[in-house]
Short mmCIF file of C-alpha atoms in Angstrom, two decimals:
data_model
loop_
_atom_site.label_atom_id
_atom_site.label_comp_id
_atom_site.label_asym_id
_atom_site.label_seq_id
_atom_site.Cartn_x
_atom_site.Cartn_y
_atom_site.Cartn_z
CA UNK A 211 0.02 55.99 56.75
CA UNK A 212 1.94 54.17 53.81
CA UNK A 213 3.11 56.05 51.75
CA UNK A 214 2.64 55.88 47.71
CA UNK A 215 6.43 54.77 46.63
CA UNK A 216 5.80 52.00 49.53
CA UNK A 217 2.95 50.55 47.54
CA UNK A 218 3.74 48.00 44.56
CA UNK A 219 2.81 48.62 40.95
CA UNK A 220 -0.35 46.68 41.84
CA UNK A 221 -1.59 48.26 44.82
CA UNK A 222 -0.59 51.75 42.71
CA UNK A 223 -3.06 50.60 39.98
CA UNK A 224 -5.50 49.50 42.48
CA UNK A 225 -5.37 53.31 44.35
CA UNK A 226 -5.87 54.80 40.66
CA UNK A 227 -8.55 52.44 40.06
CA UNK A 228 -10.69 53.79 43.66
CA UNK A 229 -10.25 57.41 42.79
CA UNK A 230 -7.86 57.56 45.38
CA UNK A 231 -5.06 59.11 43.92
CA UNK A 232 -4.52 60.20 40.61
CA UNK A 233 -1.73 59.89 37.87
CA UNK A 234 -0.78 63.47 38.00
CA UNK A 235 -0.39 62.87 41.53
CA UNK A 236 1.39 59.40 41.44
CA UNK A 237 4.05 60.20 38.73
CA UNK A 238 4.48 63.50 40.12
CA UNK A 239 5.44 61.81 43.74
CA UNK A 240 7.75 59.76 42.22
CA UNK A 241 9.53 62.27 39.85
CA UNK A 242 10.11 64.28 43.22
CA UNK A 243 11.90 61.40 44.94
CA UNK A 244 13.91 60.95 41.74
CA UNK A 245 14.97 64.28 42.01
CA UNK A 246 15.44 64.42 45.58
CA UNK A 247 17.51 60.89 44.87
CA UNK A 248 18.88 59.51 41.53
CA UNK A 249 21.58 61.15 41.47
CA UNK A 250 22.87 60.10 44.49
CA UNK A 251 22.18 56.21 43.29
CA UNK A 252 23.26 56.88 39.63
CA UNK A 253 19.90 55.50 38.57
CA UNK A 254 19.16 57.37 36.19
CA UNK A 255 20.66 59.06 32.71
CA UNK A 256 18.21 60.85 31.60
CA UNK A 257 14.41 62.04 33.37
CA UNK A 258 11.01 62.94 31.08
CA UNK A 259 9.48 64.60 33.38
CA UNK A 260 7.66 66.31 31.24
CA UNK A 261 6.89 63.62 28.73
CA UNK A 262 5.57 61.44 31.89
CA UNK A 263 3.57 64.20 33.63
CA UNK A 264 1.56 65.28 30.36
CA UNK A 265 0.93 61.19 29.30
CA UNK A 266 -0.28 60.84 33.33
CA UNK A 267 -3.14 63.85 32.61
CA UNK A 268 -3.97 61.88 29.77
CA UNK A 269 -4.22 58.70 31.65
CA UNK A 270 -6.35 60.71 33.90
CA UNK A 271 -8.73 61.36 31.54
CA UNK A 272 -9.18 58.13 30.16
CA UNK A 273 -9.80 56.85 33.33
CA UNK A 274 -12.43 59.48 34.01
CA UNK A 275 -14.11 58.06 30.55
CA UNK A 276 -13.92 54.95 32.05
CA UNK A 277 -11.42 53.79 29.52
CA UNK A 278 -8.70 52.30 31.34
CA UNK A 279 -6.19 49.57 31.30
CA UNK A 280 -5.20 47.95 34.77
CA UNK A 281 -1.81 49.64 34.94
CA UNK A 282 -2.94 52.59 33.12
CA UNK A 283 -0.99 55.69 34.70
CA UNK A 284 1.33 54.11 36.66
CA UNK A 285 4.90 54.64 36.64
CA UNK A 286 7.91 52.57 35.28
CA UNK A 287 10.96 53.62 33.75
CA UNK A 288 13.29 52.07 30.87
CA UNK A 289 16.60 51.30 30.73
CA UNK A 290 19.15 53.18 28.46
CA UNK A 291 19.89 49.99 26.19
CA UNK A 292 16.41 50.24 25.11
CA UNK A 293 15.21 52.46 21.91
CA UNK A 294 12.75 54.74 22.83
CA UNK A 295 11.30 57.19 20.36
CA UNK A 296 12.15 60.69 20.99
CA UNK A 297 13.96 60.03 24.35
CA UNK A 298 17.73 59.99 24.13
CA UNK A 299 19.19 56.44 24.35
CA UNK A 300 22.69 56.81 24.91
CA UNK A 301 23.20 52.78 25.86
CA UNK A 302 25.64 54.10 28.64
CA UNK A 303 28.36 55.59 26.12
CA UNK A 304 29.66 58.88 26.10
CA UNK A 305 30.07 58.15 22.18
CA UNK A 306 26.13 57.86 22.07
CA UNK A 307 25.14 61.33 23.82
CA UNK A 308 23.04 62.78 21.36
CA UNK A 309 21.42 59.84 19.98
CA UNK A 310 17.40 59.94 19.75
CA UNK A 311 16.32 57.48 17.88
CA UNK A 312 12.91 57.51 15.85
CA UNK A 313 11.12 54.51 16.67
CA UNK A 314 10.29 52.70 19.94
CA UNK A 315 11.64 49.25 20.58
CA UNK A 316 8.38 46.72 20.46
CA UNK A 317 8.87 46.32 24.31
CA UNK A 318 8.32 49.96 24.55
CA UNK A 319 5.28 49.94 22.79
CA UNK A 320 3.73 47.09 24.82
CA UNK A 321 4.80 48.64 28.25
CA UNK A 322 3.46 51.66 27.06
CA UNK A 323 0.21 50.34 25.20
CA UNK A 324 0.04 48.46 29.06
CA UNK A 325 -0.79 51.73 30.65
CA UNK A 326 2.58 52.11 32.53
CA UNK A 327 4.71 55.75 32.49
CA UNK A 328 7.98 55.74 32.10
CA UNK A 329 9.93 58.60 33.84
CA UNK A 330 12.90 58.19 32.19
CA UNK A 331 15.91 56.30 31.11
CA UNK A 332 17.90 53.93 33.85
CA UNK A 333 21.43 53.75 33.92
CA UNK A 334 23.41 51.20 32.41
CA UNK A 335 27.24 50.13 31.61
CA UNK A 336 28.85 51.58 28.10
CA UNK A 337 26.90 49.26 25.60
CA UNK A 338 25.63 46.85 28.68
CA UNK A 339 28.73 44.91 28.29
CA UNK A 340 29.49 44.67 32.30
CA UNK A 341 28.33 43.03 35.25
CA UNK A 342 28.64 46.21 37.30
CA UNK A 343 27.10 49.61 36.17
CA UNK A 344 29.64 52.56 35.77
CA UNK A 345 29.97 54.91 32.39
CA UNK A 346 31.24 57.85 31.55
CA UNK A 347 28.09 59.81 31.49
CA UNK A 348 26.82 59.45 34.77
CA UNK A 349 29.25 57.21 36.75
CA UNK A 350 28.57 54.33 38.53
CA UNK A 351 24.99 53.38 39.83
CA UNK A 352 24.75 52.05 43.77
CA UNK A 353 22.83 49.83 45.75
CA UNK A 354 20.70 51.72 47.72
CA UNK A 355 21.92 49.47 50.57
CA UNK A 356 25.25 50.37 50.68
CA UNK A 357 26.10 53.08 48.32
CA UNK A 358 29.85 52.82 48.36
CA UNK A 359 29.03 49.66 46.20
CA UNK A 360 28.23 49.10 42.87
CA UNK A 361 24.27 48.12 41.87
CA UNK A 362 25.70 45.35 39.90
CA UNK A 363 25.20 45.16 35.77
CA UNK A 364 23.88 45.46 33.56
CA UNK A 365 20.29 46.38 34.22
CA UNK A 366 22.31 48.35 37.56
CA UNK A 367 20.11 51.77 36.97
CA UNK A 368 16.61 50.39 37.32
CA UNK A 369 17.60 48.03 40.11
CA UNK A 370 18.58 50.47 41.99
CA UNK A 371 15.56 53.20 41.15
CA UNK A 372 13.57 49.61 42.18
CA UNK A 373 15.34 49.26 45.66
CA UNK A 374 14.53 53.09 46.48
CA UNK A 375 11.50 53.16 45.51
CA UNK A 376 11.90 55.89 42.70
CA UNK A 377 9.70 53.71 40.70
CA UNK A 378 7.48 50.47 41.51
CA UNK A 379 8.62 48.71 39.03
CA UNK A 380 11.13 48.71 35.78
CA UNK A 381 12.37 47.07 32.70
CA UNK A 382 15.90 45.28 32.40
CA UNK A 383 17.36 43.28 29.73
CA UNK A 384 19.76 39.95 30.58
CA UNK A 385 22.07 38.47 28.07
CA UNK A 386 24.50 37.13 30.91
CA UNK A 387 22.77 37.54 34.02
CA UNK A 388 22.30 41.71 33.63
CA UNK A 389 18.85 40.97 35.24
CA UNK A 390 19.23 38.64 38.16
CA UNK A 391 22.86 40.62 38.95
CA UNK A 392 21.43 43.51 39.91
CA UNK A 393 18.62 42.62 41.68
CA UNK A 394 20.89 40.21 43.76
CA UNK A 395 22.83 43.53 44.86
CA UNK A 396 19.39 45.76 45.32
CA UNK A 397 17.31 43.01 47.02
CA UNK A 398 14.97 43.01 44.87
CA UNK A 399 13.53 40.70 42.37
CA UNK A 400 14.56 40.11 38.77
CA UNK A 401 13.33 37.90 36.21
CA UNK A 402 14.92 36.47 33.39
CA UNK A 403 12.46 34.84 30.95
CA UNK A 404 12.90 31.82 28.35
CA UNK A 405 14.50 32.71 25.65
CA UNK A 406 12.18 34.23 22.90
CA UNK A 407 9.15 35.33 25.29
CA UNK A 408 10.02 39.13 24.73
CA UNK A 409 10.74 40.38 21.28
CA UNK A 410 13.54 41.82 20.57
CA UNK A 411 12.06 43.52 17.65
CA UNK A 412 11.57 45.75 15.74
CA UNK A 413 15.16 47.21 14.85
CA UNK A 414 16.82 44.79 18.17
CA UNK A 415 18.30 41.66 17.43
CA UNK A 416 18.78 38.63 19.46
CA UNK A 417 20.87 36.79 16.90
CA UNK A 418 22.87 35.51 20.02
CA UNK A 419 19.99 33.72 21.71
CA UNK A 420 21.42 35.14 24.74
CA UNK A 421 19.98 38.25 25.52
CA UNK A 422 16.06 39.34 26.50
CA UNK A 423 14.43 41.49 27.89
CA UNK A 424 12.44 41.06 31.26
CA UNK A 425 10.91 43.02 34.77
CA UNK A 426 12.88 44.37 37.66
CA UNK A 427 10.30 44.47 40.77
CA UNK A 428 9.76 44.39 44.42
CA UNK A 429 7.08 41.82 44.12
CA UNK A 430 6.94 38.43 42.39
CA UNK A 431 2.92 39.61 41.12
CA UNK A 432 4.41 42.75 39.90
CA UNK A 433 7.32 41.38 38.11
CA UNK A 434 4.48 38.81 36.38
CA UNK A 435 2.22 41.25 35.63
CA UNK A 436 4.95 43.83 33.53
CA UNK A 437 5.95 40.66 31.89
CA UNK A 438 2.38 39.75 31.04
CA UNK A 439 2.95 43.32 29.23
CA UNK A 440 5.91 42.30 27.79
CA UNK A 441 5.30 38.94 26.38
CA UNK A 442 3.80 38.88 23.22
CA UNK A 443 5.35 38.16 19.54
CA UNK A 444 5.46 40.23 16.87
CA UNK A 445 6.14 39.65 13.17
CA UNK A 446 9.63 38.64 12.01
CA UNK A 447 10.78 37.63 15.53
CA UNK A 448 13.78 35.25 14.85
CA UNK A 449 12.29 32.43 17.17
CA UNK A 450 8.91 33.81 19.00
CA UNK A 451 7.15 32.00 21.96
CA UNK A 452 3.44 32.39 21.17
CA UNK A 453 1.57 34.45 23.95
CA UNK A 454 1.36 32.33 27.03
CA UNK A 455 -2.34 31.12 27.83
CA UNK A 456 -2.35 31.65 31.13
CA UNK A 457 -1.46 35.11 32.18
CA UNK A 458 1.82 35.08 34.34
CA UNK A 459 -0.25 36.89 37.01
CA UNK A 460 -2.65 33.99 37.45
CA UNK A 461 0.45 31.43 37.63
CA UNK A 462 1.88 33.76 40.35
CA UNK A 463 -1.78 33.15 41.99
CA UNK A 464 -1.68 29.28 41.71
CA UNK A 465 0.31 27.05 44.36
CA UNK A 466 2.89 24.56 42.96
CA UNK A 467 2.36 21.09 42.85
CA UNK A 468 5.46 19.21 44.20
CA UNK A 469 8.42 19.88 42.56
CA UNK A 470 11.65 18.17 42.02
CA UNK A 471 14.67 20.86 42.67
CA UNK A 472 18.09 20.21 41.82
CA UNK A 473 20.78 22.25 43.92
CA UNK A 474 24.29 22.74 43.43
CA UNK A 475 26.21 25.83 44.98
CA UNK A 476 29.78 25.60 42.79
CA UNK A 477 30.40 27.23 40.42
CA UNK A 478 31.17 26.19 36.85
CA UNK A 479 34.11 27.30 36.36
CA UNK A 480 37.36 25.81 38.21
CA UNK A 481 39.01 28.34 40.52
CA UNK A 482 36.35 30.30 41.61
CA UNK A 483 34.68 29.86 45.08
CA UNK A 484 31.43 30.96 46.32
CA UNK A 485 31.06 33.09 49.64
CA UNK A 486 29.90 32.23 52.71
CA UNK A 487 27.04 34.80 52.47
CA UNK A 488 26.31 32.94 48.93
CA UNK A 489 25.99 29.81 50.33
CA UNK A 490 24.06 31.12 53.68
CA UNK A 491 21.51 32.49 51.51
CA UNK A 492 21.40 29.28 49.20
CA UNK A 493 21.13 26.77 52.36
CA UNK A 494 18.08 28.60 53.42
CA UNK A 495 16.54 28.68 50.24
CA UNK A 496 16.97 24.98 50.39
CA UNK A 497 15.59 24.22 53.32
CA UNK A 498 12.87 26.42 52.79
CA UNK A 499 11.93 24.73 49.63
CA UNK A 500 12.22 21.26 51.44
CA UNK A 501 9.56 22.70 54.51
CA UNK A 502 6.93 23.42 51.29
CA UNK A 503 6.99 20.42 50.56
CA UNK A 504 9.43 19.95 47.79
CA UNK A 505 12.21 17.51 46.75
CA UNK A 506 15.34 18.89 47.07
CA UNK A 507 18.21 16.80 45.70
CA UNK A 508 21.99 18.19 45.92
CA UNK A 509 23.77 17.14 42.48
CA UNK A 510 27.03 18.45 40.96
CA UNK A 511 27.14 21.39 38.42
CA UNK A 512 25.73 20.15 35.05
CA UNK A 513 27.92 22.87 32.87
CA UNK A 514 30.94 22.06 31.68
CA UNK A 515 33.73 24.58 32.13
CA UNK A 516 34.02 24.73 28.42
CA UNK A 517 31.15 26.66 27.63
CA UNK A 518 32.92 29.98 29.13
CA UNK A 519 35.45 30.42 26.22
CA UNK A 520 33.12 30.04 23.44
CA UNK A 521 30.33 32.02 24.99
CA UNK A 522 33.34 34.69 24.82
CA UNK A 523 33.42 34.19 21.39
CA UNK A 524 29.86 35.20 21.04
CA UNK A 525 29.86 37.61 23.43
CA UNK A 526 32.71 39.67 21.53
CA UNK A 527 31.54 39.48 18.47
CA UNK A 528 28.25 41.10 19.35
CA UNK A 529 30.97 43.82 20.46
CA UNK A 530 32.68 43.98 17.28
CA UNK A 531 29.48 43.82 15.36
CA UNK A 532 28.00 47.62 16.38
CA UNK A 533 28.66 50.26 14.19
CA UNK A 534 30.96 52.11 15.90
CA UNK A 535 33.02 54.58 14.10
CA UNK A 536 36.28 53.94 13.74
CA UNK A 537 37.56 57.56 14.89
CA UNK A 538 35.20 56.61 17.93
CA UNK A 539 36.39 53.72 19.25
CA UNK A 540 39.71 55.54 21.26
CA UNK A 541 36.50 57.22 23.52
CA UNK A 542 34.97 54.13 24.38
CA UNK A 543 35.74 52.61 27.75
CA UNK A 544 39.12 50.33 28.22
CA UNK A 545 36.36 47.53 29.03
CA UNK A 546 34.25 48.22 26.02
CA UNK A 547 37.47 48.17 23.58
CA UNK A 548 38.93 45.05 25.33
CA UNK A 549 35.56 43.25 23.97
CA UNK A 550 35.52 44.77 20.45
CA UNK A 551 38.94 43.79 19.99
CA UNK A 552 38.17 39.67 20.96
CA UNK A 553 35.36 39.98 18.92
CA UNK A 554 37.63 41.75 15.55
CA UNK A 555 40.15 38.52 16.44
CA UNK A 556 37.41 35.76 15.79
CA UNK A 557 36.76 34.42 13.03
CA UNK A 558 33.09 33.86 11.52
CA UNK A 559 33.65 29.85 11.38
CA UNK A 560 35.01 30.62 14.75
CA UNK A 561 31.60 32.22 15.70
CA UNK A 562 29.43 29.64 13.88
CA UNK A 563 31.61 26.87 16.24
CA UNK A 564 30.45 28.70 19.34
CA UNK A 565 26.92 29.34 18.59
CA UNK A 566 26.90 25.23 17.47
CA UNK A 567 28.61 24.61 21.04
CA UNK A 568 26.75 26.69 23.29
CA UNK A 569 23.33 25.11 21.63
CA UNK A 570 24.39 21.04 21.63
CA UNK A 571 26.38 21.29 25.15
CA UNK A 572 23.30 22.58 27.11
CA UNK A 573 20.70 20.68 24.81
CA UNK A 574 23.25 18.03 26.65
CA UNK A 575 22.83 19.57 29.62
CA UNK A 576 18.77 19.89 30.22
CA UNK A 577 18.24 16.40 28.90
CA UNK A 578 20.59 15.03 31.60
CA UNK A 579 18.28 17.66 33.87
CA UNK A 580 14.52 16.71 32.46
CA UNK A 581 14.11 14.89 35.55
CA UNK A 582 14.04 17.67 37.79
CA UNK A 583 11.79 20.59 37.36
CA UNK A 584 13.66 23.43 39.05
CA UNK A 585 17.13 23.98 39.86
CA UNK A 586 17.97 26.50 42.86
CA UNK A 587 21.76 28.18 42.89
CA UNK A 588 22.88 31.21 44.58
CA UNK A 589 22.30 34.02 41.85
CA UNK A 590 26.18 35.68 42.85
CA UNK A 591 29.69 33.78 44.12
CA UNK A 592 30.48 37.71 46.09
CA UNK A 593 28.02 40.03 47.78
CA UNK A 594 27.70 43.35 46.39
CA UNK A 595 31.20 44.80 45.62
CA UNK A 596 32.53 48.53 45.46
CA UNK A 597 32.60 49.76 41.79
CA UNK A 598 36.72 50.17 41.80
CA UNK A 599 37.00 46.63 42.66
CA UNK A 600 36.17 45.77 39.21
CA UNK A 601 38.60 48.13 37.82
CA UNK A 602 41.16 49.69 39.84
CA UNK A 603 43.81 47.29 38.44
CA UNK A 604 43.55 49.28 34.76
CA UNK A 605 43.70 45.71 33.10
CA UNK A 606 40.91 44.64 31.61
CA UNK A 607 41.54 41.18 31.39
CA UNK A 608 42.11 41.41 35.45
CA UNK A 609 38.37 43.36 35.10
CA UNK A 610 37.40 40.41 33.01
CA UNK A 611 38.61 38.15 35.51
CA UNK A 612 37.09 40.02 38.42
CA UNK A 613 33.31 39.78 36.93
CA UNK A 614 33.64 36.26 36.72
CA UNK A 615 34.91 35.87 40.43
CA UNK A 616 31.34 37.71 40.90
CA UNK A 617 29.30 36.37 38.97
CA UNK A 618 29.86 33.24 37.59
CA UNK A 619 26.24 31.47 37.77
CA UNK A 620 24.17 33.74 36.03
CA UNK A 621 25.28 33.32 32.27
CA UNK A 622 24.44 29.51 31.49
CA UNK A 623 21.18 29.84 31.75
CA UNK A 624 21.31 32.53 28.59
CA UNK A 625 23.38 30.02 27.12
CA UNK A 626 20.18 27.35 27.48
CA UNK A 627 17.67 29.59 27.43
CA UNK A 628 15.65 28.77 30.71
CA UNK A 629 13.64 30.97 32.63
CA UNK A 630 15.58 32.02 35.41
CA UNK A 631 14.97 34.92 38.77
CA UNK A 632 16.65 36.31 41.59
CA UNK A 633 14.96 36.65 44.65
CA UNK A 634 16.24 38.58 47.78
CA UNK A 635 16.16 36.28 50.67
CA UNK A 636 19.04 36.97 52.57
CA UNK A 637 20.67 39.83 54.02
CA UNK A 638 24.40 39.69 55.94
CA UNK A 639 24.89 40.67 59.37
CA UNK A 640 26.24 44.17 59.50
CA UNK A 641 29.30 45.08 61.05
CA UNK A 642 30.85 48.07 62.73
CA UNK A 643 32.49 48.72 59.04
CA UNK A 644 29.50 47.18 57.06
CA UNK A 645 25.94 47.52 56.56
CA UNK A 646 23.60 44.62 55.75
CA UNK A 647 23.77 43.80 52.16
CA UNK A 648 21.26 41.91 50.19
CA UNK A 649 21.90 38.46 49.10
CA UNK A 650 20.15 36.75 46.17
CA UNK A 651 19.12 32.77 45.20
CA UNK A 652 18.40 31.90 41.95
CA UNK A 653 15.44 29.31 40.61
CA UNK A 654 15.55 28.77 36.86
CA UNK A 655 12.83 26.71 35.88
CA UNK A 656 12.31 24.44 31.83
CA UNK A 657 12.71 26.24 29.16
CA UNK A 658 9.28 28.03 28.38
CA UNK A 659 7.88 27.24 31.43
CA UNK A 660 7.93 30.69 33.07
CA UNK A 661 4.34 30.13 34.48
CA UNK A 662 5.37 27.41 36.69
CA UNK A 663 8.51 29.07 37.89
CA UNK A 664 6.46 32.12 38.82
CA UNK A 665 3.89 29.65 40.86
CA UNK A 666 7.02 29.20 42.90
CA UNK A 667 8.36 32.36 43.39
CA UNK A 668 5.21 33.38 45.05
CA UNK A 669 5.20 30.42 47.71
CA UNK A 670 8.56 31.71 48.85
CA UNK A 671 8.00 35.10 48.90
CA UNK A 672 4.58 34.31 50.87
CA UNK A 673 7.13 31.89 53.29
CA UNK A 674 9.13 35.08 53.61
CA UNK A 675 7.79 37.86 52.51
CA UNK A 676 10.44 40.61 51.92
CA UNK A 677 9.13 43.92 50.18
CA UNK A 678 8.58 45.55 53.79
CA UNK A 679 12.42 45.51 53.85
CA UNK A 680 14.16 49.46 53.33
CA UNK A 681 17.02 50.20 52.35
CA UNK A 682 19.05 52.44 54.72
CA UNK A 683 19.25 56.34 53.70
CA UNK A 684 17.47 59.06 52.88
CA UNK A 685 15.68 56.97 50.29
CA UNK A 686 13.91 55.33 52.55
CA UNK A 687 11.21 58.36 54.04
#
């Protein structure tokens, strides 16, 4: 018999929808394997139990009035970045504890106004400044697959809740691959959407044009249907995309037409060099895509080395930007001060120079690109790494330099602003010492054309299907 946390958020909705299982029953279920299991993974900071078993009886009850919502009274969880009202929201700092903030960030609202639970708050990296998840609150989150490594960053807490099936599905945010990352190291899939699908509103800002907020899933249809949830305007939003017309779900129903994929496996940024697990997993992706039927032309990285300074500058200054109090800052992380103090060393004509290079280089960049309609890279240069790797040398400039020998594809496509996912479709060979780890490709697709890009997600994960895949542990019963 499959079991419930072995059913996607779909299938769950479907079950609630026959009478076959009830909210009360289905949140409950999955608040007992986060008990019996978060902890180990670090996935989460903090749990509602309570919250999320009195909003399933409701969802009960509505459903019994025949008053229900698809996804009504099935379970998600947020990540700790992410206001929620009257739910601590510590965005992974120590320095943040005891905040509970008042109102719910619009995503929130529309998960929530979707039907979906959440069961709590997913861990995250002090501020979500890191491409691997570790904090002084909680400590580090793990891959389910190996958990002597890290989950990856910064979305690492509902990745790996994902992964174990703690929950079906769960929100992430990405402002430099903190999305894709993670579900690279989880095996899972992560979706990145064009910049200005998700608000960011209504206290968030996305000044930056970097960061967004998108699903975490183990299904291409789930991770379109919580961003059907998620993608709608609302007023004031710096630079909106107007609802889509064609729900995402329907696009992850269609079949492509023939597409034109550009593929390059180097990355953009001299001295770095991609593993041979990275490039495994990216050949097959190739020649997968050329057995469906579409084009697939190698070319040479478009991005110029040059954008990785000045996205720096931006990057910082977001740092430098929060309102941390001063007699705070010596009880942040070394990682989080390393970024506030780049940030407190730029200049704001320095800033403005960034932004203005960041936005005319890859305008350069996709018009050179507007003949092809996808581009396919491996999502991560390393495979899933042990959390003191990033750190153990007590520099953070060495830490700096570390997450960029990891992950130095996933950031440009913030910088342009394309929709962009991860998709597990390759695992290593385990060793004697090492157990198979997941290894993610990455399609990225024109910017605002998330429908089509989810058209193609589902003909690969129909040419090879991976959701039946568990991760080893006691997760996995």
């Amino acid at each position: 018999m499959t079991e419930l946390h072995d059913l996607d958020a779909t299938s769950q909705a479907e079950l609630l929808s026959r009478r076959e299982v009830s909210s009360v029953e289905l949140v409950r279920h999955h608040l007992d394997r986060i008990e019996a299991h978060a902890e180990a993974l670090g996935a989460f900071i903090t749990v509602t139990a309570d919250q999320a078993l009195a909003q399933a009886a409701e969802a009960d009850a509505l459903r019994a009035g025949h008053e229900a919502t698809q996804f009504l009274g099935v379970p998600t969880a947020l990540k700790d970045l992410t206001s929620t009202a009257h739910v601590p929201t510590s965005m992974g700092s120590a320095i943040m504890r005891e905040n509970v903030p008042t109102t719910d960030a619009y995503v929130v609202e529309l998960i929530r106004r979707a039907g979906f639970i959440s069961l709590g708050k997913t861990n995250t990296p002090e501020f979500g400044l890191s491409s691997y998840t570790d904090n002084d609150l909680v400590g580090p989150a793990r891959t389910p697959w190996d958990p002597t490594r890290n989950a990856g960053g910064s979305s690492g807490g509902a990745a790996a809740a994902v992964a174990a099936r703690l929950v079906p599905l769960a929100q992430g945010s990405d402002g430099g691959g903190s999305i894709r990352i993670p579900s690279s190291c989880c095996g899972v899939v992560g979706f990145k959407p064009s910049r200005g699908r998700v608000s960011a509103g209504p206290v968030g800002s996305d000044w930056t044009g970097l960061a967004g907020d998108g699903p975490i899933a183990r299904t291409v249809r789930d991770a379109a249907a919580l961003l059907d949830a998620m993608a709608h305007p609302m007023p004031g939003d710096l630079r909106p995309l107007p609802d889509p017309d064609i729900a995402f779900t329907d696009w992850a129903a269609r079949e492509p037409r023939r597409l034109r994929i550009a593929c390059w496996s180097d990355p953009y940024l001299p001295g770095i060099e991609t593993s041979a697990s990275s490039v495994a997993a990216w050949e097959e992706a190739s020649r997968m895509l050329e057995s469906l039927g579409h084009d697939v032309v190698d070319v040479v990285n478009p991005f110029p080395p040059e954008l990785e300074p000045q996205f720096n500058v931006v990057w910082s200054s977001g740092m430098a930007a929060a309102p941390v109090p001063e007699e705070a800052i010596p009880s942040l992380r070394a990682n989080t001060r390393y970024w506030m103090a780049r940030g407190r060393e730029a200049s704001g004509v320095e800033l403005a120079r960034a932004i203005q290079f960041l936005e005319a280089t890859t305008r350069e960049v996709l018009a050179s690109m507007n003949s092809f309609d996808i581009w396919l890279t491996p999502t991560l240069a390393l495979p899933p790494q042990p959390s003191e790797w990033f750190t153990e040398s007590g520099d953070p400039t060495e830490d700096h330099r570390r997450e960029l020998l990891f992950t130095p594809f996933t950031a440009v496509y913030n910088m342009a602003g394309v929709p962009a996912a991860s998709l597990p479709l390759h695992w290593t060979e385990a060793t004697p010492d090492t157990p198979s780890l997941p290894v993610g490709v990455m399609l990225a697709g024109r910017p605002g054309e998330d429908g089509p890009l989810f058209s193609l997600l589902s003909q690969v994960e129909e040419a090879a299907p991976w959701a039946d895949r568990r991760p080893p542990g006691p997760w996995t019963s």
